[in-house]
Coordinates of C-alpha atoms and ligand atoms in Angstrom, one line a residue:
X119 CA -21.3 -60.2 44.0
X120 CA -18.1 -57.8 43.5
X121 CA -17.3 -58.2 47.4
X122 CA -17.7 -61.8 47.5
X123 CA -15.4 -62.0 44.4
X124 CA -12.9 -60.4 46.5
X125 CA -13.1 -63.3 48.7
X126 CA -12.7 -65.7 45.9
X127 CA -14.0 -68.5 47.9
X128 CA -16.5 -70.0 46.1
X129 CA -16.0 -67.9 42.8
X130 CA -18.6 -68.1 40.3
X131 CA -17.2 -68.4 36.7
X132 CA -19.6 -66.2 34.4
X133 CA -20.6 -67.1 31.0
X134 CA -22.7 -65.8 28.2
X135 CA -26.4 -66.9 29.5
X136 CA -28.1 -69.2 26.6
X137 CA -30.8 -66.1 25.8
X138 CA -28.1 -64.1 25.1
X139 CA -26.1 -66.5 22.7
X140 CA -29.5 -67.3 20.9
X141 CA -29.6 -63.7 19.4
X142 CA -29.3 -64.1 15.5
X143 CA -28.0 -67.3 15.0
X144 CA -27.0 -70.0 17.4
X145 CA -23.4 -72.1 17.3
X146 CA -21.2 -74.5 19.4
X147 CA -18.9 -77.3 18.5
X148 CA -15.8 -79.9 20.2
X149 CA -13.9 -82.3 19.3
X150 CA -12.7 -85.8 20.1
X151 CA -9.0 -85.2 20.6
X152 CA -7.9 -88.5 19.4
X153 CA -9.8 -88.4 15.9
X154 CA -8.9 -84.6 15.3
X155 CA -5.2 -85.2 16.2
X156 CA -5.3 -88.1 13.7
X157 CA -5.9 -85.4 10.9
X158 CA -4.4 -82.5 12.8
X159 CA -2.1 -81.8 9.2
X160 CA -4.3 -80.3 7.7
X161 CA -23.6 -65.2 30.4
X162 CA -23.6 -62.1 30.4
X163 CA -21.6 -61.3 27.9
X164 CA -21.9 -58.9 25.7
X165 CA -19.0 -59.0 23.5
X166 CA -17.0 -55.8 23.5
X167 CA -18.5 -52.8 22.4
X168 CA -15.6 -52.0 20.5
X169 CA -14.6 -54.5 17.4
X170 CA -16.4 -52.2 14.9
X171 CA -12.7 -51.3 14.5
X172 CA -11.9 -54.6 13.6
X173 CA -14.9 -54.7 11.3
X174 CA -13.7 -51.9 9.6
X175 CA -10.6 -53.0 8.5
X176 CA -10.8 -56.4 7.8
X177 CA -7.5 -57.0 6.1
X178 CA -5.7 -55.8 9.0
X179 CA -7.0 -58.3 11.5
X180 CA -6.6 -61.9 9.8
X181 CA -3.1 -62.7 11.2
X182 CA -2.3 -59.3 13.2
X183 CA 1.3 -59.5 13.7
X184 CA 2.3 -56.8 15.6
X185 CA 2.5 -54.4 13.0
X186 CA -1.1 -55.1 12.2
X187 CA -1.8 -54.6 15.8
X188 CA -0.8 -51.4 15.6
X189 CA -3.7 -50.1 13.6
X190 CA -5.9 -51.2 16.3
X191 CA -5.3 -48.3 19.0
X192 CA -3.0 -45.9 19.6
X193 CA -2.2 -47.5 23.3
X194 CA -1.4 -50.6 21.5
X195 CA 1.2 -48.6 19.4
X196 CA 2.7 -47.4 22.2
X197 CA 3.2 -50.6 23.9
X198 CA 4.3 -52.5 21.5
X199 CA 7.7 -50.1 21.9
X200 CA 8.2 -51.2 25.4
X201 CA 10.7 -54.1 26.0
X202 CA 8.7 -56.9 27.2
X203 CA 9.3 -57.0 31.4
X204 CA 11.1 -60.5 31.9
X205 CA 12.4 -60.0 35.3
X206 CA 11.7 -63.7 36.3
X207 CA 12.9 -67.0 34.7
X208 CA 9.3 -68.2 34.9
X209 CA 10.0 -71.6 33.3
X210 CA 13.0 -72.6 35.7
X211 CA 10.7 -71.0 38.8
X212 CA 7.6 -73.5 37.8
X213 CA 9.6 -76.2 37.4
X214 CA 11.3 -75.6 41.2
X215 CA 7.4 -75.4 41.9
X216 CA 6.2 -78.2 40.4
X217 CA 8.9 -80.4 42.3
X218 CA 8.0 -78.8 45.4
X219 CA 4.5 -78.9 45.6
X220 CA 1.2 -80.8 45.1
X221 CA 0.8 -81.2 41.2
X222 CA -2.4 -79.0 40.4
X223 CA -5.5 -80.3 38.6
X224 CA -8.7 -78.4 37.5
X225 CA -11.9 -80.5 38.0
X226 CA -15.2 -80.1 36.7
X227 CA -18.1 -81.8 37.7
X228 CA -21.0 -82.4 35.6
X229 CA -24.2 -84.4 34.9
X230 CA -27.6 -84.7 33.8
X231 CA -30.0 -81.6 36.4
X232 CA -30.3 -83.2 40.0
X233 CA -27.9 -86.1 39.8
X234 CA -26.7 -84.6 42.8
X235 CA -23.4 -82.6 42.0
X236 CA -23.4 -80.1 44.4
X237 CA -24.8 -82.3 47.1
X238 CA -22.0 -85.0 46.5
X239 CA -19.2 -82.2 46.0
X240 CA -20.5 -80.2 48.8
X241 CA -20.6 -83.2 51.1
X242 CA -17.2 -84.2 50.1
X243 CA -15.7 -80.7 51.0
X244 CA -17.4 -80.9 54.5
X245 CA -15.7 -84.3 55.0
X246 CA -12.5 -83.4 54.5
X247 CA -12.5 -80.3 56.7
X248 CA -13.1 -77.4 53.8
X249 CA -16.3 -76.4 55.7
X250 CA -16.6 -75.7 59.3
X251 CA -19.3 -77.5 61.5
X252 CA -20.7 -73.9 62.4
X253 CA -21.1 -73.2 58.4
X254 CA -22.8 -76.8 57.8
X255 CA -25.0 -76.3 60.6
X256 CA -26.0 -72.6 59.2
X257 CA -26.8 -74.0 56.0
X258 CA -29.0 -77.0 57.6
X259 CA -31.0 -74.4 59.4
X260 CA -31.4 -71.9 56.8
X261 CA -32.5 -74.4 54.2
X262 CA -34.7 -76.2 56.4
X263 CA -36.5 -73.1 56.8
X264 CA -37.2 -72.5 53.2
X265 CA -38.5 -76.2 52.7
X266 CA -35.1 -77.1 51.0
X267 CA -33.6 -78.9 53.9
X268 CA -32.4 -81.9 51.3
X269 CA -30.2 -79.2 49.5
X270 CA -27.8 -78.4 52.6
X271 CA -24.8 -79.6 51.1
X272 CA -25.3 -78.4 47.8
X273 CA -25.5 -74.9 49.4
X274 CA -21.9 -75.0 50.2
X275 CA -21.5 -74.7 46.3
X276 CA -25.0 -73.0 45.1
X277 CA -24.3 -69.7 47.1
X278 CA -26.5 -67.1 45.5
X279 CA -30.2 -66.4 46.8
X280 CA -31.7 -67.5 43.5
X281 CA -29.8 -70.9 43.2
X282 CA -30.8 -71.6 46.8
X283 CA -34.6 -71.1 46.5
X284 CA -34.9 -72.8 43.1
X285 CA -32.7 -75.5 43.9
X286 CA -30.7 -75.7 41.0
X287 CA -27.2 -74.4 40.3
X288 CA -26.8 -71.6 37.5
X289 CA -23.6 -70.5 37.4
X290 CA -20.3 -72.7 37.6
X291 CA -19.0 -72.3 41.4
X292 CA -15.0 -72.5 42.1
X293 CA -13.6 -74.1 45.1
X294 CA -10.4 -75.4 46.3
X295 CA -9.4 -78.5 48.1
X296 CA -6.4 -80.9 48.6
X297 CA -6.2 -84.5 48.5
X298 CA -2.7 -86.3 49.8
X299 CA -0.9 -85.8 46.4
X300 CA -3.0 -83.3 44.5
X301 CA -4.2 -79.8 45.0
X302 CA -7.7 -79.6 43.1
X303 CA -9.6 -76.5 41.6
X304 CA -13.0 -77.8 41.9
X305 CA -15.2 -76.5 39.1
X306 CA -19.6 -77.2 40.1
X307 CA -20.9 -76.9 36.6
X308 CA -25.0 -76.5 36.4
X309 CA -26.8 -79.6 35.2
X310 CA -29.8 -77.4 33.4
X311 CA -29.9 -77.4 30.0
X312 CA -30.8 -73.6 30.4
X313 CA -27.2 -73.0 31.4
X314 CA -25.6 -75.2 29.2
X315 CA -23.1 -72.3 28.0
X316 CA -22.2 -71.9 31.7
X317 CA -21.1 -75.6 31.8
X318 CA -19.3 -75.2 28.9
X319 CA -17.3 -72.5 30.5
X320 CA -16.6 -74.6 33.1
X321 CA -15.5 -77.7 30.9
X322 CA -13.2 -75.4 28.7
X323 CA -11.0 -74.9 32.1
X324 CA -10.9 -78.5 33.2
X325 CA -8.3 -81.3 33.1
X326 CA -10.4 -84.0 34.6
X327 CA -14.2 -84.5 35.5
X328 CA -16.4 -86.2 37.3
X329 CA -19.5 -87.3 35.5
X330 CA -22.3 -87.6 38.1
X331 CA -25.2 -90.0 37.2
X332 CA -28.6 -90.6 39.4
X333 CA -29.2 -94.4 40.1
X334 CA -32.5 -94.0 41.3
X335 CA -35.0 -95.9 39.4
X336 CA -35.9 -94.3 36.1
X337 CA -33.5 -91.5 36.8
X338 CA -30.4 -92.8 35.3
X339 CA -32.6 -93.3 32.1
X340 CA -33.9 -90.0 32.0
X341 CA -30.7 -88.3 32.1
X342 CA -29.3 -91.0 29.6
X343 CA -31.9 -90.8 27.0
X344 CA -32.0 -87.9 24.3
X345 CA -33.1 -84.8 25.9
X346 CA -31.3 -86.0 29.1
X347 CA -27.9 -84.0 29.9
X348 CA -25.4 -86.9 30.9
X349 CA -24.3 -87.7 26.9
X350 CA -24.0 -84.0 26.5
X351 CA -22.3 -83.2 29.2
X352 CA -19.4 -86.1 28.7
X353 CA -19.2 -85.1 24.8
X354 CA -18.8 -81.7 25.7
X355 CA -16.1 -82.3 28.3
X356 CA -14.2 -84.6 26.0
X357 CA -14.1 -82.2 23.3
X358 CA -12.3 -80.1 25.4
X359 CA -9.8 -82.1 25.6
X360 CA -10.4 -83.9 29.0
X361 CA -9.5 -87.4 29.0
X362 CA -9.8 -88.6 32.4
X363 CA -13.0 -89.1 34.1
X364 CA -14.6 -90.8 37.3
X365 CA -18.0 -91.7 37.0
X366 CA -19.8 -91.2 40.5
X367 CA -22.8 -93.6 40.1
X368 CA -24.6 -91.4 42.8
X369 CA -28.0 -92.1 45.2
X370 CA -27.4 -95.7 45.7
X371 CA -28.7 -95.4 49.1
X372 CA -32.1 -95.0 46.7
X373 CA -31.8 -98.4 44.9
X374 CA -30.7 -100.2 48.4
X375 CA -26.9 -100.2 47.2
X376 CA -27.9 -102.6 44.6
X377 CA -25.1 -104.1 42.8
X378 CA -27.1 -105.3 39.7
X379 CA -28.1 -101.6 39.0
X380 CA -24.7 -100.6 39.4
X381 CA -23.7 -102.6 36.7
X382 CA -26.5 -102.0 34.8
X383 CA -25.4 -98.4 34.5
X384 CA -21.7 -98.9 34.2
X385 CA -22.4 -101.3 31.2
X386 CA -24.7 -98.5 29.2
X387 CA -22.1 -95.6 30.0
X388 CA -19.0 -97.7 29.0
X389 CA -20.2 -98.6 26.0
X390 CA -21.6 -94.9 25.4
X391 CA -18.3 -93.3 26.5
X392 CA -15.6 -95.3 24.5
X393 CA -17.9 -94.2 21.2
X394 CA -17.8 -90.9 22.9
X395 CA -13.7 -91.0 22.7
X396 CA -12.9 -92.0 26.2
X397 CA -10.4 -95.0 27.0
X398 CA -11.8 -97.8 29.2
X399 CA -8.7 -97.3 31.2
X400 CA -8.9 -93.5 31.7
X401 CA -12.6 -93.8 33.4
X402 CA -13.3 -95.2 37.1
X403 CA -16.9 -95.8 38.5
X404 CA -17.4 -95.7 41.9
X405 CA -21.1 -96.4 43.8
X406 CA -21.9 -93.6 46.4
X407 CA -24.2 -91.4 48.0
X408 CA -24.1 -87.6 47.8
X409 CA -26.4 -87.6 50.6
X410 CA -25.5 -90.2 53.1
X411 CA -21.7 -89.5 52.3
X412 CA -20.7 -93.3 51.1
X413 CA -17.6 -93.7 49.6
X414 CA -16.9 -90.2 49.4
X415 CA -13.7 -89.8 51.7
X416 CA -13.5 -93.2 53.3
X417 CA -14.8 -96.6 52.8
X418 CA -18.3 -97.0 53.2
X419 CA -19.6 -99.2 56.2
X420 CA -22.6 -100.4 54.8
X421 CA -22.9 -104.0 54.7
X422 CA -25.3 -104.4 51.4
X423 CA -22.4 -102.3 49.3
X424 CA -19.7 -103.4 51.0
X425 CA -20.4 -106.8 50.3
X426 CA -19.9 -106.3 46.4
X427 CA -17.6 -103.2 46.0
X428 CA -14.1 -102.6 47.8
X429 CA -12.9 -100.3 45.4
X430 CA -11.6 -96.5 46.0
X431 CA -13.6 -93.9 46.9
X432 CA -14.3 -91.1 45.1
X433 CA -11.6 -88.7 46.7
X434 CA -9.1 -91.9 46.2
X435 CA -9.9 -91.3 42.5
X436 CA -9.5 -87.8 42.5
X437 CA -6.1 -88.2 43.9
X438 CA -5.1 -90.6 41.3
X439 CA -5.9 -88.5 38.3
X440 CA -2.7 -87.8 36.2
X441 CA -2.2 -83.8 36.1
X442 CA -1.7 -83.0 32.1
X443 CA 1.3 -81.6 31.0
X444 CA 0.9 -78.1 30.4
X445 CA 2.0 -75.8 27.2
X446 CA 3.8 -73.2 29.5
X447 CA 6.3 -72.9 26.6
X448 CA 3.9 -71.7 24.4
X449 CA 3.2 -68.1 23.9
X450 CA 1.0 -66.6 26.4
X451 CA -2.8 -67.0 26.0
X452 CA -5.5 -66.6 29.1
X453 CA -9.0 -66.1 28.0
X454 CA -11.3 -63.9 30.5
X455 CA -13.8 -65.5 32.5
X456 CA -14.9 -62.8 34.6
X457 CA -14.1 -59.1 35.0
X458 CA -14.5 -57.1 38.2
X459 CA -13.8 -53.9 39.8
X460 CA -10.5 -54.0 42.2
X461 CA -10.3 -51.5 45.4
X462 CA -8.7 -48.6 44.4
X463 CA -7.7 -47.6 40.6
X464 CA -7.6 -50.7 37.7
X465 CA -9.8 -53.5 38.0
X466 CA -9.3 -57.7 37.6
X467 CA -9.9 -60.3 35.1
X468 CA -10.2 -63.6 36.1
X469 CA -9.6 -66.9 34.0
X470 CA -7.1 -70.1 33.3
X471 CA -4.0 -69.2 31.9
X472 CA -4.5 -71.3 28.4
X473 CA -0.9 -71.4 27.6
X474 CA 2.6 -69.7 28.3
X475 CA 3.6 -67.4 31.6
X476 CA 2.8 -64.0 32.6
X477 CA 4.5 -62.1 35.4
X478 CA 4.0 -59.1 37.2
X479 CA 5.0 -55.7 35.3
X480 CA 4.6 -57.5 31.7
X481 CA 2.4 -55.9 29.1
X482 CA -0.1 -57.7 27.3
X483 CA -2.3 -57.5 24.3
X484 CA -6.0 -57.9 24.5
X485 CA -7.7 -59.4 21.6
X486 CA -9.6 -59.2 19.5
X487 CA -10.4 -55.3 21.1
X488 CA -7.0 -54.7 20.1
X489 CA -6.1 -53.0 23.4
X490 CA -2.9 -53.4 25.7
X491 CA -3.0 -53.8 29.6
X492 CA -0.1 -53.9 32.3
X493 CA -0.4 -56.8 34.9
X494 CA -0.4 -55.2 38.4
X495 CA -0.4 -58.0 40.4
X496 CA -1.2 -61.8 40.2
X497 CA -3.7 -64.0 42.4
X498 CA -3.2 -67.6 42.5
X499 CA -5.5 -69.5 45.2
X500 CA -5.9 -66.5 47.2
X501 CA -2.1 -65.8 47.6
X502 CA -0.6 -62.9 45.7
X503 CA 2.3 -64.3 43.4
X504 CA 5.0 -62.9 41.0
X505 CA 4.1 -65.3 38.1
X506 CA 1.8 -68.2 36.9
X507 CA 1.5 -70.0 33.8
X508 CA -0.3 -72.3 31.7
X509 CA -2.8 -74.5 34.0
X510 CA -3.1 -71.8 36.7
X511 CA -6.8 -69.9 37.4
X512 CA -5.5 -66.4 37.9
X513 CA -7.0 -63.1 39.0
X514 CA -5.0 -60.1 37.0
X515 CA -5.1 -56.9 38.3
X516 CA -4.4 -54.8 35.4
X517 CA -4.4 -51.1 34.4
X518 CA -3.4 -49.0 31.3
X519 CA -7.5 -50.0 29.8
X520 CA -10.7 -48.9 30.5
X521 CA -13.2 -51.6 32.1
X522 CA -15.6 -51.1 29.5
X523 CA -13.4 -52.1 27.1
X524 CA -13.0 -55.7 28.0
X525 CA -15.5 -58.1 27.6
X526 CA -15.7 -62.2 29.1
X527 CA -14.2 -64.2 26.0
X528 CA -11.4 -61.7 25.3
X529 CA -8.1 -63.3 25.3
X530 CA -4.9 -61.6 26.6
X531 CA -1.7 -62.5 24.6
X532 CA 1.7 -61.9 24.7
X533 CA 2.7 -58.7 23.0
X534 CA 5.2 -60.2 20.9
X535 CA 3.4 -63.3 19.5
X536 CA -0.6 -62.2 19.8
X537 CA -3.3 -64.8 18.6
X538 CA -5.1 -64.3 15.7
X539 CA -8.5 -62.5 15.1
X540 CA -10.8 -63.7 12.5
X541 CA -14.3 -64.4 11.6
X542 CA -13.9 -66.8 8.9
X543 CA -12.1 -70.0 9.7
X544 CA -12.2 -73.4 7.8
X545 CA -12.7 -76.5 10.2
X546 CA -12.9 -80.0 10.6
X547 CA -16.0 -81.1 12.3
X548 CA -17.4 -84.3 13.9
X549 CA -21.2 -84.2 13.6
X550 CA -22.7 -85.7 16.8
X551 CA -26.5 -88.0 16.4
X552 CA -28.1 -85.1 15.1
X553 CA -32.0 -85.2 13.6
X554 CA -31.8 -82.2 11.1
X555 CA -29.0 -82.5 8.7
X556 CA -26.7 -79.3 8.4
X557 CA -27.1 -77.7 5.2
X558 CA -25.4 -74.6 3.6
X559 CA -26.4 -71.5 5.5
X560 CA -27.3 -73.5 8.7
X561 CA -27.2 -71.0 11.7
X562 CA -25.2 -72.1 14.6
X563 CA -23.6 -70.5 17.9
X564 CA -19.7 -71.6 18.4
X565 CA -18.6 -72.4 21.7
X566 CA -15.0 -72.4 23.0
X567 CA -13.3 -71.4 26.0
X568 CA -15.2 -68.6 27.2
X569 CA -16.5 -67.7 24.1
X570 CA -19.9 -68.0 22.3
X571 CA -21.2 -66.4 19.0
X572 CA -23.6 -66.8 16.2
X573 CA -22.1 -68.1 13.0
X574 CA -23.4 -69.4 9.9
X575 CA -22.2 -72.5 8.0
X576 CA -21.3 -71.0 4.9
X577 CA -19.6 -74.2 2.9
X578 CA -19.5 -77.9 3.2
X579 CA -16.2 -78.5 1.5
X580 CA -16.1 -82.3 2.0
X581 CA -16.9 -85.5 3.7
X582 CA -13.9 -87.4 4.8
X583 CA -14.0 -90.9 6.1
X584 CA -13.6 -91.4 9.6
X585 CA -10.7 -93.5 10.2
X586 CA -8.4 -92.3 7.1
X587 CA -9.5 -89.0 6.5
X588 CA -9.7 -89.7 2.8
X589 CA -12.1 -87.5 1.0
X590 CA -15.3 -89.4 0.3
X591 CA -17.4 -86.6 -1.2
X592 CA -16.3 -83.0 -2.1
X593 CA -19.4 -80.3 -1.9
X594 CA -21.8 -82.9 0.1
X595 CA -25.6 -81.4 -0.1
X596 CA -26.0 -81.5 3.5
X597 CA -24.2 -83.4 6.7
X598 CA -25.8 -86.2 8.5
X599 CA -25.2 -87.3 12.2
X600 CA -21.8 -89.0 13.1
X601 CA -19.9 -87.9 10.1
X602 CA -16.7 -86.3 9.5
X603 CA -16.5 -83.3 7.4
X604 CA -14.6 -80.2 6.6
X605 CA -16.9 -77.2 6.5
X606 CA -16.4 -73.0 6.5
X607 CA -17.6 -70.9 9.1
X608 CA -18.5 -67.3 8.9
X609 CA -18.6 -65.9 12.5
X610 CA -20.9 -63.2 13.2
X611 CA -18.0 -61.0 14.5
X612 CA -14.1 -61.3 15.1
X613 CA -12.9 -63.8 17.4
X614 CA -9.5 -64.7 18.8
X615 CA -8.6 -68.4 17.4
X616 CA -5.6 -70.5 16.3
X617 CA -5.0 -73.4 14.3
X618 CA -5.5 -76.3 16.4
X619 CA -2.0 -77.5 15.6
X620 CA -0.8 -74.4 17.2
X621 CA -2.9 -74.0 20.1
X622 CA -5.2 -76.8 21.3
X623 CA -7.3 -74.2 23.3
X624 CA -8.1 -71.6 21.1
X625 CA -8.0 -74.0 18.0
X626 CA -11.1 -76.1 19.2
X627 CA -14.8 -75.3 19.3
X628 CA -18.4 -76.8 19.6
X629 CA -21.3 -75.9 17.5
X630 CA -25.0 -75.8 19.0
X631 CA -28.3 -75.3 17.4
X632 CA -31.5 -74.8 19.4
X633 CA -31.0 -76.9 22.7
X634 CA -28.2 -79.3 21.7
X635 CA -24.5 -79.6 20.8
X636 CA -24.8 -80.8 16.9
X637 CA -20.7 -81.0 16.2
X638 CA -17.4 -80.7 17.7
X639 CA -14.6 -78.9 15.1
X640 CA -11.0 -77.8 15.4
X641 CA -9.6 -74.7 13.3
X642 CA -7.6 -76.1 10.0
X643 CA -7.4 -72.6 8.5
X644 CA -8.0 -69.0 9.0
X645 CA -9.3 -67.1 6.2
Ligands
GTP113 N1 -31.6 -89.8 48.1 C1 -30.5 -88.7 47.6 N2 -30.6 -87.8 47.3 C2 -29.5 -87.0 46.9 C3 -28.5 -87.3 46.8 N3 -27.2 -86.5 45.9 C4 -28.4 -85.2 45.8 N4 -29.5 -85.7 46.5 C5 -30.8 -84.8 46.2 O1 -31.1 -84.9 45.2 C6 -31.3 -83.5 44.5 C7 -30.2 -82.3 44.0 O2 -29.2 -82.2 44.1 P1 -28.3 -81.1 43.9 O3 -27.0 -81.7 44.6 O4 -28.7 -80.0 43.7 O5 -28.2 -81.6 42.5 P2 -27.5 -81.2 41.3 O6 -27.1 -82.5 40.1 O7 -26.2 -80.2 41.9 O8 -28.5 -80.1 40.6 P3 -28.0 -79.2 39.6 O9 -26.7 -78.5 39.5 O10 -29.3 -78.0 39.8 O11 -28.1 -80.0 38.2 C8 -31.4 -82.7 46.3 O12 -32.5 -82.8 46.8 C9 -30.4 -83.4 47.0 O13 -30.3 -83.7 48.3 C10 -28.3 -88.9 47.0 O14 -27.0 -89.5 46.8 N5 -29.3 -89.3 47.5

């Protein structure tokens, strides 16, 4: 795994496996940006072994100004006296980079299990020349040997032995490719419900998404009805702020390229996606086949399909995605999605920069563990770079801290403006279509970025009017489905969070219970 990481291609982004997330209590949330914006006034991973420091000094951690953080570790204290290393004017370098190169987008591919996500994207990568004929031939021969010949394209992304023998994606695979106008970081997420925390890790790093649905008879319905992942994935992705989506209506070869079937699926999805907070103009639909390659890169030549579809291919839709604006001027934040040993001394952390910028030589705070480290090198798209900004997927080689002090979900922050650390928040949430009402004491698992932590709903403060935000009821006894409410959450141990109005990435979350996502929320107060 480690050697394979050094190649960076493809890279699996680790997240907490569901089994670990379920210890104690369960959580998770997400948020409809638009509804939240309206009221914004107001797998692995065992997290770090050291937060006992934080628990023993709760008052010091609520709003950790640098002064507070000096209580957390001597290393932190020493580092505060250093001046920030700012040899490069990153913002002006960034402006130049943006004007002289293709805009980068982080694209997550989601959808119900077996919808054909890996096959679709593996085939697309092959058609655009990212995978050699030789490598493809090897996949074909080896997949046939174990009776999984239909997964040859999926193996381009599903690289681990277990994924290949089981025929399912378990972790998020990362690869890069280019279109005419975009540099795309592809995140292929698992569809199986057991790996939703991993899927969330992928969604949390995305700017845009592809939702893959299976057009085969009865299969679209199985993924779309309750218990299927189509709706849950679409809502989760939206709650992470992703607005633009391409819907790949896949496996059209199994329904003889039927226009009627395509329109039936599009009709159902349009209604649902609108309710989930997507604007109609931000969603495109393309009929395609990951297996045969129709409409992936070049327009189809199958007459049954071209008789009624003349629209863009999947690649053309990806090329048209608008790159989001990046919060490059805000304080530096980068949630760690992977940690691995580097050759020689030190080690690497991977993650997407959520806000701000970083340069080699800079010292960062690591929260909530209260450590510091210095950035030795920055790797971006397999190249070492002197700096990186919000939106970049980076591998940072760091030193000055022991590897066992860090854990996935830690947040690297600028020293002069670190994030807040807390175990109690007030939040505005939107509940999903839930069957069990949420009451005081309800156990959940909170998910955001690469973090998932057990939490308890300790107070139901008020129910709000969905449109105006006006308080409809104070201290409700319970929350039913599709309501907007203000609640208090007690998290099992301190985490790094921010008010949504200050930092969207660290200010929004999802709540899960059992096997489903029950609410999305934004932080309105850090208590
Ligand atoms: N007929 C047909 N089969 C397809 C198509 N796309 C994928 N498949 C088959 O569907 C099966 C599942 O494909 P995958 O690509 O592994 O599906 P996935 O959505 O990535 O699966 P998970 O990530 O495990 O959820 C494989 O047997 C593929 O060959 C298609 O367009 N047509």
